[in-house]
PDB file of C-alpha atoms in Angstrom:
ATOM      1  CA  UNK A   1      13.908  11.192  -9.295  1.00 69.00           C
ATOM      2  CA  UNK A   2      11.204   8.447  -9.679  1.00 81.00           C
ATOM      3  CA  UNK A   3       7.442   9.559  -8.974  1.00 89.00           C
ATOM      4  CA  UNK A   4       3.782   8.627  -9.216  1.00 93.00           C
ATOM      5  CA  UNK A   5       1.226  11.321  -9.589  1.00 94.00           C
ATOM      6  CA  UNK A   6      -2.550  10.698  -9.134  1.00 95.00           C
ATOM      7  CA  UNK A   7      -4.145  13.761 -10.789  1.00 92.00           C
ATOM      8  CA  UNK A   8      -7.076  13.781  -9.227  1.00 94.00           C
ATOM      9  CA  UNK A   9      -7.285  13.740  -5.441  1.00 94.00           C
ATOM     10  CA  UNK A  10     -11.205  13.710  -4.985  1.00 96.00           C
ATOM     11  CA  UNK A  11     -13.709  12.481  -7.564  1.00 97.00           C
ATOM     12  CA  UNK A  12     -17.470  12.599  -7.112  1.00 97.00           C
ATOM     13  CA  UNK A  13     -19.426  10.306  -9.044  1.00 97.00           C
ATOM     14  CA  UNK A  14     -23.287   9.169  -9.251  1.00 97.00           C
ATOM     15  CA  UNK A  15     -24.232   5.486  -8.741  1.00 97.00           C
ATOM     16  CA  UNK A  16     -24.207   3.690 -12.172  1.00 97.00           C
ATOM     17  CA  UNK A  17     -22.076   6.018 -13.835  1.00 98.00           C
ATOM     18  CA  UNK A  18     -18.376   5.777 -15.163  1.00 98.00           C
ATOM     19  CA  UNK A  19     -15.275   6.341 -13.168  1.00 98.00           C
ATOM     20  CA  UNK A  20     -11.803   7.104 -14.516  1.00 98.00           C
ATOM     21  CA  UNK A  21      -8.621   7.672 -11.927  1.00 98.00           C
ATOM     22  CA  UNK A  22      -5.765   9.124 -13.637  1.00 98.00           C
ATOM     23  CA  UNK A  23      -1.890   7.969 -12.776  1.00 97.00           C
ATOM     24  CA  UNK A  24       1.291   8.897 -14.492  1.00 96.00           C
ATOM     25  CA  UNK A  25       4.631   8.056 -13.407  1.00 94.00           C
ATOM     26  CA  UNK A  26       8.112   9.092 -14.367  1.00 90.00           C
ATOM     27  CA  UNK A  27       9.525   7.223 -17.223  1.00 72.00           C
ATOM     28  CA  UNK A  28      11.923   3.856 -17.205  1.00 67.00           C
ATOM     29  CA  UNK A  29      13.014   1.358 -18.937  1.00 72.00           C
ATOM     30  CA  UNK A  30      10.968  -1.359 -17.340  1.00 79.00           C
ATOM     31  CA  UNK A  31       7.915  -0.688 -14.778  1.00 87.00           C
ATOM     32  CA  UNK A  32       5.467  -3.029 -12.995  1.00 90.00           C
ATOM     33  CA  UNK A  33       2.231  -1.212 -12.174  1.00 93.00           C
ATOM     34  CA  UNK A  34      -0.444  -1.413  -9.561  1.00 94.00           C
ATOM     35  CA  UNK A  35      -3.750  -0.369  -8.542  1.00 97.00           C
ATOM     36  CA  UNK A  36      -4.888  -0.779  -5.083  1.00 95.00           C
ATOM     37  CA  UNK A  37      -8.037  -0.145  -3.000  1.00 95.00           C
ATOM     38  CA  UNK A  38      -8.540   1.125   0.535  1.00 91.00           C
ATOM     39  CA  UNK A  39     -11.596   1.024   2.439  1.00 89.00           C
ATOM     40  CA  UNK A  40     -12.030   2.930   5.777  1.00 82.00           C
ATOM     41  CA  UNK A  41      -9.491   1.576   8.511  1.00 74.00           C
ATOM     42  CA  UNK A  42      -8.519  -1.148   6.523  1.00 80.00           C
ATOM     43  CA  UNK A  43      -5.249  -2.299   4.442  1.00 82.00           C
ATOM     44  CA  UNK A  44      -4.765  -2.164   0.659  1.00 89.00           C
ATOM     45  CA  UNK A  45      -6.390  -4.647  -1.579  1.00 91.00           C
ATOM     46  CA  UNK A  46      -4.865  -5.210  -4.837  1.00 91.00           C
ATOM     47  CA  UNK A  47      -7.189  -4.332  -7.721  1.00 95.00           C
ATOM     48  CA  UNK A  48      -4.978  -5.143 -10.727  1.00 95.00           C
ATOM     49  CA  UNK A  49      -1.344  -5.169 -11.891  1.00 93.00           C
ATOM     50  CA  UNK A  50       0.417  -4.831 -14.951  1.00 93.00           C
ATOM     51  CA  UNK A  51       3.637  -6.869 -15.166  1.00 89.00           C
ATOM     52  CA  UNK A  52       4.138  -7.343 -19.140  1.00 88.00           C
ATOM     53  CA  UNK A  53       1.775  -8.340 -22.205  1.00 89.00           C
ATOM     54  CA  UNK A  54      -1.537  -6.957 -22.985  1.00 91.00           C
ATOM     55  CA  UNK A  55      -1.833  -3.302 -21.973  1.00 91.00           C
ATOM     56  CA  UNK A  56      -5.225  -3.670 -21.048  1.00 96.00           C
ATOM     57  CA  UNK A  57      -5.478  -5.260 -17.700  1.00 96.00           C
ATOM     58  CA  UNK A  58      -8.650  -6.398 -16.192  1.00 96.00           C
ATOM     59  CA  UNK A  59      -9.122  -6.866 -12.461  1.00 95.00           C
ATOM     60  CA  UNK A  60     -11.582  -7.447  -9.291  1.00 94.00           C
ATOM     61  CA  UNK A  61     -14.793  -5.956  -9.126  1.00 93.00           C
ATOM     62  CA  UNK A  62     -15.148  -4.759 -12.691  1.00 96.00           C
ATOM     63  CA  UNK A  63     -12.442  -2.424 -12.825  1.00 97.00           C
ATOM     64  CA  UNK A  64      -9.597  -2.358 -15.464  1.00 97.00           C
ATOM     65  CA  UNK A  65      -6.404  -0.283 -16.622  1.00 98.00           C
ATOM     66  CA  UNK A  66      -4.547   0.515 -19.448  1.00 96.00           C
ATOM     67  CA  UNK A  67      -0.753   0.689 -19.505  1.00 94.00           C
ATOM     68  CA  UNK A  68       0.389   3.682 -21.905  1.00 93.00           C
ATOM     69  CA  UNK A  69       4.210   3.527 -22.253  1.00 90.00           C
ATOM     70  CA  UNK A  70       4.323   6.754 -24.397  1.00 91.00           C
ATOM     71  CA  UNK A  71       2.271   8.703 -22.128  1.00 92.00           C
ATOM     72  CA  UNK A  72       3.706   6.770 -19.106  1.00 93.00           C
ATOM     73  CA  UNK A  73       0.233   6.552 -17.529  1.00 95.00           C
ATOM     74  CA  UNK A  74      -1.648   3.761 -16.121  1.00 97.00           C
ATOM     75  CA  UNK A  75      -5.417   4.855 -15.770  1.00 98.00           C
ATOM     76  CA  UNK A  76      -8.011   2.997 -13.774  1.00 98.00           C
ATOM     77  CA  UNK A  77     -11.597   2.649 -15.306  1.00 98.00           C
ATOM     78  CA  UNK A  78     -14.712   1.063 -14.451  1.00 98.00           C
ATOM     79  CA  UNK A  79     -17.927   1.496 -16.471  1.00 97.00           C
ATOM     80  CA  UNK A  80     -20.578   1.800 -13.953  1.00 97.00           C
ATOM     81  CA  UNK A  81     -19.749   2.106 -10.416  1.00 97.00           C
ATOM     82  CA  UNK A  82     -21.796   1.284  -7.476  1.00 96.00           C
ATOM     83  CA  UNK A  83     -22.081   2.992  -3.550  1.00 95.00           C
ATOM     84  CA  UNK A  84     -19.362  -0.044  -2.506  1.00 94.00           C
ATOM     85  CA  UNK A  85     -16.994   1.598  -4.671  1.00 96.00           C
ATOM     86  CA  UNK A  86     -16.721   4.456  -2.321  1.00 96.00           C
ATOM     87  CA  UNK A  87     -13.250   3.972  -1.240  1.00 96.00           C
ATOM     88  CA  UNK A  88      -9.448   5.530  -1.401  1.00 94.00           C
ATOM     89  CA  UNK A  89      -7.632   4.088  -4.575  1.00 96.00           C
ATOM     90  CA  UNK A  90      -3.848   4.042  -4.779  1.00 95.00           C
ATOM     91  CA  UNK A  91      -1.728   3.799  -7.969  1.00 96.00           C
ATOM     92  CA  UNK A  92       1.575   2.249  -7.021  1.00 94.00           C
ATOM     93  CA  UNK A  93       4.711   1.567  -9.256  1.00 92.00           C
ATOM     94  CA  UNK A  94       7.861  -0.660  -8.746  1.00 88.00           C
ATOM     95  CA  UNK A  95      10.701   0.350 -10.717  1.00 82.00           C
ATOM     96  CA  UNK A  96      12.227  -3.130 -11.261  1.00 74.00           C
ATOM     97  CA  UNK A  97      12.921  -3.857  -7.567  1.00 74.00           C
ATOM     98  CA  UNK A  98      10.981  -4.965  -4.453  1.00 74.00           C
ATOM     99  CA  UNK A  99       9.925  -1.536  -3.378  1.00 84.00           C
ATOM    100  CA  UNK A 100       6.465   0.212  -4.276  1.00 89.00           C
ATOM    101  CA  UNK A 101       6.117   3.867  -4.483  1.00 90.00           C
ATOM    102  CA  UNK A 102       2.802   4.949  -4.092  1.00 92.00           C
ATOM    103  CA  UNK A 103       0.826   8.185  -5.451  1.00 93.00           C
ATOM    104  CA  UNK A 104      -1.117  10.315  -3.279  1.00 92.00           C
ATOM    105  CA  UNK A 105      -4.393   8.469  -3.576  1.00 94.00           C
ATOM    106  CA  UNK A 106      -7.721   9.404  -5.051  1.00 96.00           C
ATOM    107  CA  UNK A 107     -10.895   9.382  -2.779  1.00 95.00           C
ATOM    108  CA  UNK A 108     -13.673   8.071  -4.777  1.00 97.00           C
ATOM    109  CA  UNK A 109     -17.275   8.815  -3.417  1.00 97.00           C
ATOM    110  CA  UNK A 110     -20.028   7.429  -5.142  1.00 97.00           C
ATOM    111  CA  UNK A 111     -23.610   9.270  -4.974  1.00 96.00           C
ATOM    112  CA  UNK A 112     -26.904   7.754  -5.062  1.00 94.00           C
TER     113      UNK A 112
ATOM    114  CA  UNK B   1      -5.866 -14.750  -2.415  1.00 66.00           C
ATOM    115  CA  UNK B   2      -2.988 -14.291   0.042  1.00 80.00           C
ATOM    116  CA  UNK B   3      -3.768 -13.466   3.545  1.00 86.00           C
ATOM    117  CA  UNK B   4      -1.628 -11.162   5.616  1.00 92.00           C
ATOM    118  CA  UNK B   5      -2.862 -10.476   9.448  1.00 94.00           C
ATOM    119  CA  UNK B   6      -1.640  -7.661  11.833  1.00 95.00           C
ATOM    120  CA  UNK B   7      -1.975  -7.944  15.405  1.00 96.00           C
ATOM    121  CA  UNK B   8      -3.071  -5.704  17.226  1.00 96.00           C
ATOM    122  CA  UNK B   9      -5.444  -3.747  15.078  1.00 94.00           C
ATOM    123  CA  UNK B  10      -5.611  -0.953  17.197  1.00 95.00           C
ATOM    124  CA  UNK B  11      -3.368   0.055  20.319  1.00 97.00           C
ATOM    125  CA  UNK B  12      -3.080   3.247  22.533  1.00 97.00           C
ATOM    126  CA  UNK B  13       0.004   3.753  25.001  1.00 95.00           C
ATOM    127  CA  UNK B  14       1.455   6.078  27.197  1.00 96.00           C
ATOM    128  CA  UNK B  15       4.225   8.192  25.854  1.00 97.00           C
ATOM    129  CA  UNK B  16       7.655   6.710  26.737  1.00 96.00           C
ATOM    130  CA  UNK B  17       6.521   2.912  26.388  1.00 97.00           C
ATOM    131  CA  UNK B  18       7.473   0.532  23.608  1.00 97.00           C
ATOM    132  CA  UNK B  19       4.837  -1.061  21.170  1.00 97.00           C
ATOM    133  CA  UNK B  20       5.165  -4.398  19.345  1.00 97.00           C
ATOM    134  CA  UNK B  21       3.106  -4.797  16.130  1.00 97.00           C
ATOM    135  CA  UNK B  22       3.197  -8.270  14.382  1.00 97.00           C
ATOM    136  CA  UNK B  23       2.635  -9.078  10.765  1.00 96.00           C
ATOM    137  CA  UNK B  24       2.150 -12.556   9.553  1.00 95.00           C
ATOM    138  CA  UNK B  25       1.560 -14.122   6.334  1.00 92.00           C
ATOM    139  CA  UNK B  26      -0.965 -16.767   6.933  1.00 90.00           C
ATOM    140  CA  UNK B  27      -0.815 -18.918   4.008  1.00 85.00           C
ATOM    141  CA  UNK B  28       2.499 -18.526   2.083  1.00 85.00           C
ATOM    142  CA  UNK B  29       5.979 -17.846   2.714  1.00 87.00           C
ATOM    143  CA  UNK B  30       7.061 -14.302   2.669  1.00 87.00           C
ATOM    144  CA  UNK B  31      10.840 -13.689   1.833  1.00 85.00           C
ATOM    145  CA  UNK B  32      10.071  -9.808   1.973  1.00 90.00           C
ATOM    146  CA  UNK B  33       8.018  -7.904   4.251  1.00 93.00           C
ATOM    147  CA  UNK B  34       7.471  -4.374   4.189  1.00 94.00           C
ATOM    148  CA  UNK B  35       6.502  -1.521   6.922  1.00 96.00           C
ATOM    149  CA  UNK B  36       4.455   1.367   5.833  1.00 95.00           C
ATOM    150  CA  UNK B  37       3.311   4.259   7.759  1.00 95.00           C
ATOM    151  CA  UNK B  38       0.137   6.365   6.752  1.00 89.00           C
ATOM    152  CA  UNK B  39      -0.898   9.482   8.141  1.00 84.00           C
ATOM    153  CA  UNK B  40      -4.602  10.724   7.989  1.00 80.00           C
ATOM    154  CA  UNK B  41      -5.484  10.946   4.357  1.00 77.00           C
ATOM    155  CA  UNK B  42      -2.146  10.575   3.000  1.00 82.00           C
ATOM    156  CA  UNK B  43      -0.489   7.891   1.342  1.00 85.00           C
ATOM    157  CA  UNK B  44       1.761   5.075   2.403  1.00 89.00           C
ATOM    158  CA  UNK B  45       5.246   5.890   3.194  1.00 91.00           C
ATOM    159  CA  UNK B  46       7.836   2.933   2.977  1.00 93.00           C
ATOM    160  CA  UNK B  47       9.479   2.965   6.465  1.00 95.00           C
ATOM    161  CA  UNK B  48      11.637  -0.199   5.974  1.00 94.00           C
ATOM    162  CA  UNK B  49      12.096  -3.655   3.999  1.00 92.00           C
ATOM    163  CA  UNK B  50      12.845  -6.879   5.702  1.00 91.00           C
ATOM    164  CA  UNK B  51      14.269 -10.161   4.715  1.00 87.00           C
ATOM    165  CA  UNK B  52      13.870 -13.216   6.847  1.00 83.00           C
ATOM    166  CA  UNK B  53      17.174 -13.963   8.777  1.00 82.00           C
ATOM    167  CA  UNK B  54      18.635 -10.630   8.031  1.00 84.00           C
ATOM    168  CA  UNK B  55      18.600  -6.939   9.031  1.00 87.00           C
ATOM    169  CA  UNK B  56      16.296  -4.570   7.903  1.00 91.00           C
ATOM    170  CA  UNK B  57      16.725  -1.806   5.276  1.00 93.00           C
ATOM    171  CA  UNK B  58      15.478   1.629   6.650  1.00 95.00           C
ATOM    172  CA  UNK B  59      14.457   4.098   4.131  1.00 93.00           C
ATOM    173  CA  UNK B  60      15.801   7.528   4.107  1.00 93.00           C
ATOM    174  CA  UNK B  61      14.845   9.499   7.426  1.00 93.00           C
ATOM    175  CA  UNK B  62      13.468   6.164   9.464  1.00 95.00           C
ATOM    176  CA  UNK B  63      15.143   5.953  12.792  1.00 94.00           C
ATOM    177  CA  UNK B  64      16.251   2.467  13.021  1.00 92.00           C
ATOM    178  CA  UNK B  65      16.676   2.500  16.565  1.00 94.00           C
ATOM    179  CA  UNK B  66      13.399   3.902  17.268  1.00 96.00           C
ATOM    180  CA  UNK B  67      11.729   1.651  15.129  1.00 96.00           C
ATOM    181  CA  UNK B  68      12.989  -2.064  15.586  1.00 95.00           C
ATOM    182  CA  UNK B  69      12.097  -4.645  12.906  1.00 94.00           C
ATOM    183  CA  UNK B  70      12.569  -8.510  13.294  1.00 91.00           C
ATOM    184  CA  UNK B  71      11.760 -10.987  10.319  1.00 89.00           C
ATOM    185  CA  UNK B  72      12.439 -14.060  12.410  1.00 83.00           C
ATOM    186  CA  UNK B  73      10.506 -16.547  10.034  1.00 89.00           C
ATOM    187  CA  UNK B  74       8.993 -16.622   6.286  1.00 89.00           C
ATOM    188  CA  UNK B  75       5.695 -16.055   8.046  1.00 92.00           C
ATOM    189  CA  UNK B  76       6.118 -13.320  10.886  1.00 93.00           C
ATOM    190  CA  UNK B  77       7.780  -9.975  11.122  1.00 94.00           C
ATOM    191  CA  UNK B  78       7.520  -7.541  14.126  1.00 95.00           C
ATOM    192  CA  UNK B  79       8.163  -3.867  14.452  1.00 97.00           C
ATOM    193  CA  UNK B  80       8.348  -2.344  17.411  1.00 97.00           C
ATOM    194  CA  UNK B  81       7.863   0.995  18.166  1.00 97.00           C
ATOM    195  CA  UNK B  82      10.401   2.161  20.941  1.00 96.00           C
ATOM    196  CA  UNK B  83       9.785   4.840  23.366  1.00 96.00           C
ATOM    197  CA  UNK B  84       6.962   6.112  21.587  1.00 96.00           C
ATOM    198  CA  UNK B  85       5.928   9.657  21.772  1.00 96.00           C
ATOM    199  CA  UNK B  86       2.686  11.378  20.331  1.00 95.00           C
ATOM    200  CA  UNK B  87       4.202  12.126  17.189  1.00 94.00           C
ATOM    201  CA  UNK B  88       4.459   8.494  16.551  1.00 95.00           C
ATOM    202  CA  UNK B  89       0.861   8.077  16.447  1.00 95.00           C
ATOM    203  CA  UNK B  90      -0.195   6.944  12.828  1.00 94.00           C
ATOM    204  CA  UNK B  91      -1.408   3.944  10.877  1.00 93.00           C
ATOM    205  CA  UNK B  92       0.828   1.236  10.518  1.00 95.00           C
ATOM    206  CA  UNK B  93       0.659  -1.301   7.682  1.00 94.00           C
ATOM    207  CA  UNK B  94       2.788  -4.402   6.515  1.00 95.00           C
ATOM    208  CA  UNK B  95       2.913  -5.874   3.491  1.00 94.00           C
ATOM    209  CA  UNK B  96       4.341  -9.582   2.469  1.00 92.00           C
ATOM    210  CA  UNK B  97       5.985 -10.610  -0.578  1.00 88.00           C
ATOM    211  CA  UNK B  98       6.843 -13.991  -1.934  1.00 75.00           C
ATOM    212  CA  UNK B  99      10.059 -14.882  -3.646  1.00 68.00           C
ATOM    213  CA  UNK B 100       9.965 -12.874  -6.947  1.00 64.00           C
ATOM    214  CA  UNK B 101      10.409  -9.195  -7.571  1.00 57.00           C
ATOM    215  CA  UNK B 102       7.117  -9.616  -9.411  1.00 61.00           C
ATOM    216  CA  UNK B 103       5.478 -10.895  -7.087  1.00 74.00           C
ATOM    217  CA  UNK B 104       2.531  -9.034  -5.693  1.00 81.00           C
ATOM    218  CA  UNK B 105       2.972  -7.710  -2.341  1.00 87.00           C
ATOM    219  CA  UNK B 106      -0.319  -8.392   0.093  1.00 90.00           C
ATOM    220  CA  UNK B 107      -0.969  -5.718   2.773  1.00 92.00           C
ATOM    221  CA  UNK B 108      -2.235  -6.463   6.140  1.00 93.00           C
ATOM    222  CA  UNK B 109      -5.318  -4.670   7.446  1.00 91.00           C
ATOM    223  CA  UNK B 110      -3.112  -2.263   9.457  1.00 92.00           C
ATOM    224  CA  UNK B 111      -2.546  -1.084  13.024  1.00 95.00           C
ATOM    225  CA  UNK B 112      -3.492   2.079  14.560  1.00 94.00           C
ATOM    226  CA  UNK B 113      -1.361   3.303  16.919  1.00 96.00           C
ATOM    227  CA  UNK B 114      -2.357   6.422  19.333  1.00 96.00           C
ATOM    228  CA  UNK B 115       0.502   7.655  21.798  1.00 96.00           C
ATOM    229  CA  UNK B 116      -1.136   9.601  24.766  1.00 96.00           C
TER     230      UNK B 116
END
């Protein structure tokens, strides 16, 4: 069965420190990969996506992610976080159709 | 970027009544719209996929007679929760997608439904 695993449910981090959120998915021939952010009581906002091409993808708000086909991973990183980055982050995968499968989410809490 | 709106953002209703939630793509035409349900501190679970002018496709375990979906135009989809019960209380989120399978899904802000 196809699955998306976010390895960390909660990530506390100090302001201006780097953060990495891990995402692994079950293997397939072709995948489209996404990271979304959700602020409290709001919908989801797209941070970045990988469809094809360069495996290093840059997104909004200073985030980037790297697609690693051999490890079936799509980890999200930011070199220096701000208090405003406190939110829920979801990794999502599409296996060539219109549907998105979401990971369980990672709660990032940035402390001063 | 593309904007998707939902209305209402928050609704409280009595058990046994029906509630309609609207999802609109404001600046693009959405061939496909999706409805998700999110429980507190959990991920999004896809409920159904709707294409303009055709019947919605429901995920396994979702009661199609309880969650009625209508996608009457390329900019509007509605979800009606019929005969709502307290267990239907949840955060309902829609998303809209353009014509291509790789097109980004743009999400609405969500609707908080509380059934008393």
